[in-house]
Tab-separated table of C-alpha atoms in Angstrom:
chain	number	residue	atom	x	y	z
A	10	MET	CA	36.518	-32.546	21.968
A	11	ALA	CA	37.921	-32.605	18.460
A	12	ALA	CA	34.755	-34.241	17.160
A	13	ALA	CA	32.628	-31.529	18.710
A	14	MET	CA	34.444	-28.747	16.842
A	15	PRO	CA	33.085	-29.576	13.340
A	16	LEU	CA	29.590	-29.985	14.812
A	17	ALA	CA	29.772	-26.583	16.504
A	18	LEU	CA	31.028	-25.006	13.284
A	19	LEU	CA	28.137	-26.566	11.367
A	20	VAL	CA	25.627	-25.170	13.849
A	21	LEU	CA	27.142	-21.696	13.521
A	22	LEU	CA	26.918	-21.878	9.739
A	23	LEU	CA	23.273	-22.917	9.867
A	24	LEU	CA	22.403	-20.156	12.308
A	25	GLY	CA	24.352	-17.489	10.457
A	26	PRO	CA	22.524	-14.780	8.510
A	27	GLY	CA	22.963	-16.409	5.128
A	28	GLY	CA	22.312	-19.993	6.184
A	29	TRP	CA	19.284	-19.041	8.237
A	30	CYS	CA	17.688	-17.049	5.415
A	31	LEU	CA	18.201	-19.865	2.964
A	32	ALA	CA	16.808	-22.485	5.329
A	33	GLU	CA	13.652	-20.561	6.256
A	34	PRO	CA	11.070	-19.388	3.700
A	35	PRO	CA	10.498	-15.640	3.498
A	36	ARG	CA	7.848	-14.187	5.795
A	37	ASP	CA	7.644	-10.797	4.088
A	38	SER	CA	6.829	-9.946	0.494
A	39	LEU	CA	6.343	-6.750	-1.472
A	40	ARG	CA	4.601	-6.245	-4.780
A	41	GLU	CA	4.553	-2.948	-6.656
A	42	GLU	CA	2.044	-2.176	-9.401
A	43	LEU	CA	1.366	0.778	-11.667
A	44	VAL	CA	-1.639	1.096	-13.967
A	45	ILE	CA	-1.893	4.013	-16.408
A	46	THR	CA	-5.331	4.406	-17.942
A	47	PRO	CA	-6.448	6.767	-20.724
A	48	LEU	CA	-9.804	8.248	-19.729
A	49	PRO	CA	-12.707	8.941	-22.124
A	50	SER	CA	-12.299	12.681	-21.491
A	51	GLY	CA	-8.727	12.619	-22.819
A	52	ASP	CA	-7.127	12.809	-19.374
A	53	VAL	CA	-4.754	10.160	-18.028
A	54	ALA	CA	-5.226	8.337	-14.717
A	55	ALA	CA	-2.348	6.663	-12.884
A	56	THR	CA	-2.861	4.228	-10.017
A	57	PHE	CA	0.015	2.977	-7.862
A	58	GLN	CA	-0.335	0.035	-5.529
A	59	PHE	CA	2.260	-1.225	-3.056
A	60	ARG	CA	1.204	-4.459	-1.412
A	61	THR	CA	3.170	-5.680	1.598
A	62	ARG	CA	2.280	-9.072	2.994
A	63	TRP	CA	3.582	-10.455	6.279
A	64	ASP	CA	3.118	-14.057	7.364
A	65	SER	CA	2.742	-13.264	11.040
A	66	GLU	CA	-0.113	-13.302	13.519
A	67	LEU	CA	0.711	-9.987	15.125
A	68	GLN	CA	-1.904	-10.278	17.851
A	69	ARG	CA	-0.685	-13.683	18.997
A	70	GLU	CA	3.048	-13.503	18.445
A	71	GLY	CA	5.368	-11.202	20.333
A	72	VAL	CA	6.797	-9.289	17.358
A	73	SER	CA	9.761	-7.028	18.028
A	74	HIS	CA	11.572	-7.038	14.673
A	75	TYR	CA	10.112	-5.595	11.480
A	76	ARG	CA	11.496	-5.754	7.930
A	77	LEU	CA	9.081	-4.744	5.161
A	78	PHE	CA	5.901	-4.245	7.167
A	79	PRO	CA	5.988	-0.793	8.820
A	80	LYS	CA	6.491	-1.015	12.563
A	81	ALA	CA	4.204	1.944	13.287
A	82	LEU	CA	1.217	0.154	11.753
A	83	GLY	CA	2.142	-3.260	13.111
A	84	GLN	CA	2.129	-1.910	16.647
A	85	LEU	CA	-1.306	-0.360	16.085
A	86	ILE	CA	-2.713	-3.743	15.068
A	87	SER	CA	-1.449	-5.315	18.285
A	88	LYS	CA	-2.170	-2.481	20.706
A	89	TYR	CA	-5.713	-1.686	19.595
A	90	SER	CA	-6.720	-5.216	18.503
A	91	LEU	CA	-7.510	-4.175	14.951
A	92	ARG	CA	-9.130	-6.506	12.470
A	93	GLU	CA	-9.151	-4.058	9.555
A	94	LEU	CA	-8.140	-0.448	8.977
A	95	HIS	CA	-8.975	1.701	5.954
A	96	LEU	CA	-7.773	5.294	5.679
A	97	SER	CA	-7.845	7.618	2.668
A	98	PHE	CA	-6.953	11.226	1.881
A	99	THR	CA	-8.549	12.632	-1.260
A	100	GLN	CA	-8.292	15.974	-3.028
A	101	GLY	CA	-10.869	16.721	-5.700
A	102	PHE	CA	-13.757	14.612	-6.962
A	103	TRP	CA	-13.761	11.627	-9.265
A	104	ARG	CA	-15.876	12.608	-12.281
A	105	THR	CA	-17.612	9.337	-12.983
A	106	ARG	CA	-19.634	10.833	-15.828
A	107	TYR	CA	-16.492	11.719	-17.802
A	108	TRP	CA	-13.882	9.310	-16.428
A	109	GLY	CA	-15.878	6.156	-15.853
A	110	PRO	CA	-15.782	4.130	-12.619
A	111	PRO	CA	-12.758	4.671	-10.334
A	112	PHE	CA	-10.326	1.975	-9.286
A	113	LEU	CA	-11.014	2.643	-5.605
A	114	GLN	CA	-13.799	4.864	-4.368
A	115	ALA	CA	-13.077	7.502	-1.726
A	116	PRO	CA	-14.856	10.710	-0.682
A	117	SER	CA	-13.177	14.103	-0.711
A	118	GLY	CA	-11.221	14.862	2.456
A	119	ALA	CA	-10.207	12.225	5.001
A	120	GLU	CA	-12.070	8.955	5.469
A	121	LEU	CA	-11.388	6.400	8.216
A	122	TRP	CA	-13.195	3.183	9.001
A	123	VAL	CA	-12.000	0.414	11.286
A	124	TRP	CA	-13.108	-3.048	12.349
A	125	PHE	CA	-12.003	-3.997	15.867
A	126	GLN	CA	-11.607	-7.505	17.246
A	127	ASP	CA	-14.490	-8.819	19.328
A	128	THR	CA	-12.166	-8.845	22.342
A	129	VAL	CA	-12.250	-5.037	22.598
A	130	THR	CA	-14.420	-4.036	25.556
A	131	ASP	CA	-14.616	-0.271	24.957
A	132	VAL	CA	-14.775	0.313	21.206
A	133	ASP	CA	-15.396	4.058	21.458
A	134	LYS	CA	-12.330	4.588	23.635
A	135	SER	CA	-10.100	2.536	21.328
A	136	TRP	CA	-11.526	4.392	18.315
A	137	LYS	CA	-10.710	7.782	19.807
A	138	GLU	CA	-7.189	6.781	20.843
A	139	LEU	CA	-6.527	5.202	17.451
A	140	SER	CA	-7.634	8.301	15.533
A	141	ASN	CA	-5.322	10.444	17.676
A	142	VAL	CA	-2.350	8.180	16.942
A	143	LEU	CA	-3.114	8.106	13.211
A	144	SER	CA	-3.324	11.893	13.273
A	145	GLY	CA	0.295	12.017	14.390
A	146	ILE	CA	1.505	9.361	11.956
A	147	PHE	CA	-0.024	10.971	8.864
A	148	CYS	CA	0.196	14.637	9.930
A	149	ALA	CA	-3.569	15.011	9.549
A	150	SER	CA	-6.481	16.362	11.586
A	151	LEU	CA	-7.852	12.947	12.469
A	152	ASN	CA	-7.776	13.964	16.128
A	153	PHE	CA	-10.947	15.955	15.389
A	154	ILE	CA	-12.844	12.704	14.980
A	155	ASP	CA	-15.290	12.367	17.875
A	156	SER	CA	-18.812	11.213	18.647
A	157	THR	CA	-20.341	14.025	16.573
A	158	ASN	CA	-18.877	12.791	13.275
A	159	THR	CA	-18.593	9.052	13.970
A	160	VAL	CA	-21.196	6.514	12.903
A	161	THR	CA	-21.649	2.757	13.163
A	162	PRO	CA	-22.990	1.501	9.816
A	163	THR	CA	-25.218	-1.541	10.081
A	164	ALA	CA	-25.697	-2.597	6.458
A	165	SER	CA	-23.415	-0.749	4.043
A	166	PHE	CA	-20.036	-2.022	5.289
A	167	LYS	CA	-18.650	-5.531	5.475
A	168	PRO	CA	-15.126	-6.755	6.271
A	169	LEU	CA	-12.900	-6.873	3.200
A	170	GLY	CA	-10.541	-9.422	4.695
A	171	LEU	CA	-10.815	-12.656	6.628
A	172	ALA	CA	-13.721	-12.493	9.080
A	173	ASN	CA	-15.873	-15.043	10.861
A	174	ASP	CA	-18.695	-12.647	11.678
A	175	THR	CA	-19.943	-9.164	10.897
A	176	ASP	CA	-20.977	-7.738	14.257
A	177	HIS	CA	-21.227	-4.052	13.375
A	178	TYR	CA	-20.825	-3.080	17.020
A	179	PHE	CA	-17.075	-3.334	16.393
A	180	LEU	CA	-17.175	-1.076	13.314
A	181	ARG	CA	-16.562	2.679	13.369
A	182	TYR	CA	-16.669	5.110	10.434
A	183	ALA	CA	-15.883	8.825	10.124
A	184	VAL	CA	-15.300	11.409	7.390
A	185	LEU	CA	-13.645	14.830	7.568
A	186	PRO	CA	-14.763	16.388	4.250
A	187	ARG	CA	-12.883	19.645	4.852
A	188	GLU	CA	-9.529	17.967	5.420
A	189	VAL	CA	-6.938	19.550	3.118
A	190	VAL	CA	-4.605	17.020	1.482
A	191	CYS	CA	-1.045	18.225	0.898
A	192	THR	CA	2.578	17.086	0.830
A	193	GLU	CA	2.586	16.786	4.627
A	194	ASN	CA	0.258	13.809	4.218
A	195	LEU	CA	2.171	12.254	1.317
A	196	THR	CA	5.579	12.282	3.028
A	197	PRO	CA	4.650	9.989	5.962
A	198	TRP	CA	2.665	7.804	3.569
A	199	LYS	CA	5.793	7.218	1.465
A	200	LYS	CA	7.903	6.573	4.568
A	201	LEU	CA	5.770	3.518	5.283
A	202	LEU	CA	7.112	1.904	2.096
A	203	PRO	CA	10.088	-0.458	2.588
A	204	CYS	CA	12.307	1.682	0.333
A	205	SER	CA	10.548	4.961	1.092
A	206	SER	CA	10.871	6.984	-2.136
A	207	LYS	CA	14.434	5.913	-2.971
A	208	ALA	CA	13.793	2.897	-5.216
A	209	GLY	CA	11.099	1.120	-7.149
A	210	LEU	CA	7.929	2.734	-8.434
A	211	SER	CA	7.858	5.093	-5.460
A	212	VAL	CA	10.496	7.316	-7.104
A	213	LEU	CA	7.783	8.415	-9.523
A	214	LEU	CA	5.819	9.933	-6.643
A	215	LYS	CA	7.004	13.529	-6.893
A	216	ALA	CA	4.908	15.770	-4.662
A	217	ASP	CA	5.333	18.880	-6.806
A	218	ARG	CA	3.694	17.008	-9.701
A	219	LEU	CA	1.153	14.815	-7.953
A	220	PHE	CA	-0.664	17.696	-6.296
A	221	HIS	CA	-1.003	19.704	-9.514
A	222	THR	CA	-3.606	17.282	-10.809
A	223	SER	CA	-7.368	17.174	-11.235
A	224	TYR	CA	-7.689	14.366	-8.719
A	225	HIS	CA	-5.428	12.966	-5.996
A	226	SER	CA	-6.265	10.129	-3.613
A	227	GLN	CA	-3.928	8.153	-1.361
A	228	ALA	CA	-4.991	5.363	0.939
A	229	VAL	CA	-3.852	2.724	3.405
A	230	HIS	CA	-5.712	-0.581	3.706
A	231	ILE	CA	-4.854	-3.230	6.309
A	232	ARG	CA	-6.620	-6.565	6.515
A	233	PRO	CA	-5.962	-10.217	7.481
A	234	VAL	CA	-5.891	-12.764	4.662
A	235	CYS	CA	-5.537	-16.538	4.492
A	236	ARG	CA	-1.959	-17.730	4.280
A	237	ASN	CA	-2.824	-21.015	2.563
A	238	ALA	CA	-5.726	-22.711	0.813
A	239	ARG	CA	-7.049	-24.279	4.009
A	240	CYS	CA	-6.736	-20.988	5.879
A	241	THR	CA	-5.084	-22.658	8.859
A	242	SER	CA	-3.103	-19.489	9.555
A	243	ILE	CA	-3.361	-15.839	8.584
A	244	SER	CA	-1.132	-13.177	7.079
A	245	TRP	CA	-1.427	-9.416	7.341
A	246	GLU	CA	-1.729	-7.452	4.137
A	247	LEU	CA	-0.984	-3.750	3.794
A	248	ARG	CA	-2.042	-2.039	0.577
A	249	GLN	CA	-0.907	1.487	-0.080
A	250	THR	CA	-2.664	2.951	-3.102
A	251	LEU	CA	-2.333	6.307	-4.806
A	252	SER	CA	-4.452	7.501	-7.728
A	253	VAL	CA	-4.037	10.727	-9.707
A	254	VAL	CA	-5.574	12.184	-12.858
A	255	PHE	CA	-3.391	14.288	-15.170
A	256	ASP	CA	-4.791	16.782	-17.671
A	257	ALA	CA	-2.332	15.385	-20.191
A	258	PHE	CA	-4.165	16.205	-23.411
A	259	ILE	CA	-5.557	19.576	-22.313
A	260	THR	CA	-2.684	21.467	-20.705
A	261	GLY	CA	0.223	19.140	-21.491
A	262	GLN	CA	0.919	19.038	-17.772
A	263	GLY	CA	0.837	15.265	-17.570
A	264	LYS	CA	3.557	14.660	-20.156
A	265	LYS	CA	5.735	17.381	-18.638
A	266	ALA	CA	5.425	15.908	-15.157
A	267	LEU	CA	6.124	12.380	-16.268
A	268	ARG	CA	9.056	13.401	-18.446
A	269	SER	CA	10.730	15.212	-15.535
A	270	VAL	CA	10.419	12.075	-13.421
A	271	SER	CA	11.915	9.814	-16.069
A	272	GLN	CA	15.041	11.961	-16.242
A	273	THR	CA	15.842	11.304	-12.571
A	274	GLY	CA	14.441	7.800	-12.148
A	275	PRO	CA	16.525	4.979	-10.608
A	276	SER	CA	17.711	1.834	-12.325
A	277	SER	CA	16.474	-0.792	-9.867
A	278	GLY	CA	13.420	-1.873	-7.944
A	279	CYS	CA	12.846	-1.779	-4.226
A	280	SER	CA	15.574	-4.154	-3.063
A	281	PRO	CA	18.078	-4.085	-0.181
A	282	GLU	CA	20.832	-4.736	-2.701
A	283	PRO	CA	21.231	-2.116	-5.474
A	284	SER	CA	21.202	-3.268	-9.062
A	285	ARG	CA	23.998	-2.305	-11.439
A	286	SER	CA	21.929	-2.652	-14.613
A	287	PRO	CA	18.763	-0.802	-15.622
A	288	ALA	CA	15.551	-2.597	-14.735
A	289	PRO	CA	13.421	-3.374	-17.827
A	290	TRP	CA	10.181	-2.784	-15.933
A	291	LEU	CA	11.345	0.681	-14.865
A	292	GLN	CA	12.324	1.578	-18.405
A	293	ARG	CA	8.846	0.458	-19.426
A	294	ALA	CA	7.299	2.660	-16.707
A	295	GLU	CA	9.324	5.685	-17.795
A	296	SER	CA	8.293	5.101	-21.408
A	297	MET	CA	4.651	4.972	-20.361
A	298	TRP	CA	5.037	8.191	-18.396
A	299	THR	CA	6.521	10.129	-21.297
A	300	SER	CA	4.126	8.605	-23.855
A	301	PRO	CA	0.851	7.822	-22.057
A	302	PRO	CA	-1.375	5.148	-23.633
A	303	THR	CA	-4.248	6.410	-25.752
A	304	THR	CA	-6.469	3.345	-26.147
A	305	SER	CA	-6.128	0.675	-23.436
A	306	PRO	CA	-4.704	0.627	-19.887
A	307	ALA	CA	-1.011	-0.140	-19.447
A	308	PHE	CA	0.256	-2.173	-16.513
A	309	VAL	CA	3.742	-2.365	-14.990
A	310	SER	CA	4.915	-4.452	-12.061
A	311	PRO	CA	8.530	-5.193	-11.068
A	312	GLY	CA	7.377	-8.426	-9.473
A	313	GLN	CA	7.137	-9.609	-5.909
A	314	ARG	CA	10.181	-9.480	-3.644
A	315	ASP	CA	10.904	-11.374	-0.462
A	316	ILE	CA	12.741	-10.127	2.628
A	317	ARG	CA	16.133	-10.529	0.932
A	318	GLY	CA	15.061	-8.559	-2.129
A	319	ALA	CA	15.143	-11.531	-4.495
A	320	PRO	CA	12.506	-11.112	-7.218
A	321	THR	CA	10.032	-13.782	-8.136
A	322	PRO	CA	10.761	-15.762	-11.339
A	323	ASP	CA	8.649	-13.598	-13.618
A	324	HIS	CA	8.596	-9.812	-13.707
A	325	TYR	CA	5.239	-8.897	-15.204
A	326	ILE	CA	5.264	-6.191	-17.850
A	327	SER	CA	2.185	-5.961	-20.008
A	328	GLY	CA	0.105	-3.561	-22.026
A	329	ARG	CA	-3.116	-4.540	-20.280
A	330	HIS	CA	-4.366	-5.652	-16.890
A	331	PRO	CA	-3.123	-9.112	-15.910
A	332	ARG	CA	-5.569	-11.456	-14.283
A	333	HIS	CA	-3.861	-11.313	-10.876
A	334	SER	CA	-4.239	-7.537	-10.856
A	335	GLU	CA	-8.009	-7.656	-10.655
A	336	ASP	CA	-7.850	-7.382	-6.868
A	337	LEU	CA	-6.381	-3.905	-7.308
A	338	CYS	CA	-9.868	-2.798	-8.249
A	339	HIS	CA	-11.566	-4.899	-5.596
A	340	LEU	CA	-9.859	-4.912	-2.223
């Protein structure tokens, strides 16, 4: 009996919150990125990307507990057997002639296209139900998507994530060009972030400034990716992107907006445990906001964080695009 006591205590220590987290590798990760680009016209473009990756096969595993990956979207993947989901809300038009190519292309209004798994028997029914649910999540008029504005592209769309085939029967695409994008769409979009708008780069997303711009586009991209080099298992990747164009050198609006944000910005990244010292990457971001670059793009990333909020060894802060950031332009 006495010999069993130390063994029982050891088991409790291993199964405790701290011991368990240290013994098991993280299954969630978050990476935040901000790219500020001076445009040929003299305007300034800012692109945010929040990439959440979850090492879980949602459609095979019975998942009931969520940490970084939003539960609302995780349940959609399982319930409707989704392979990929791409949703964007855009206000204004990207002026390619004056601004050059965009980071991510999106039409004005609301755009939704989805790849379903080949196990779905009634794609049209699942498509309609999914658009209704997304309408409620993002406070949008996606419930108006029906057979009159839905198409099944046969050549122009291919899966952006892991896919064994490209049977376009399981693809649906729709656009609502008259959809008005406003703060009611931005608020639920920010709530999908692990720290909402309370920490990290998301604190720079002030609605009263973002919607007084020449161009505003926010998107959600979900796709499966390989977890390892051999691709023996998959992970789910959620990318939330937001791009805006400030008339910084014409009306001075850009500098004013960015300066007001820097005065109220936090001192730590998106982490469950608050930091007591200012984060260098955030100071760099605030400096970029108040003094936008004039020649080459500037890149800021607080680094990747696991489910406990511990940052990766290197926090990337650079004055140009790092090599690993190329996939921001190419989902």
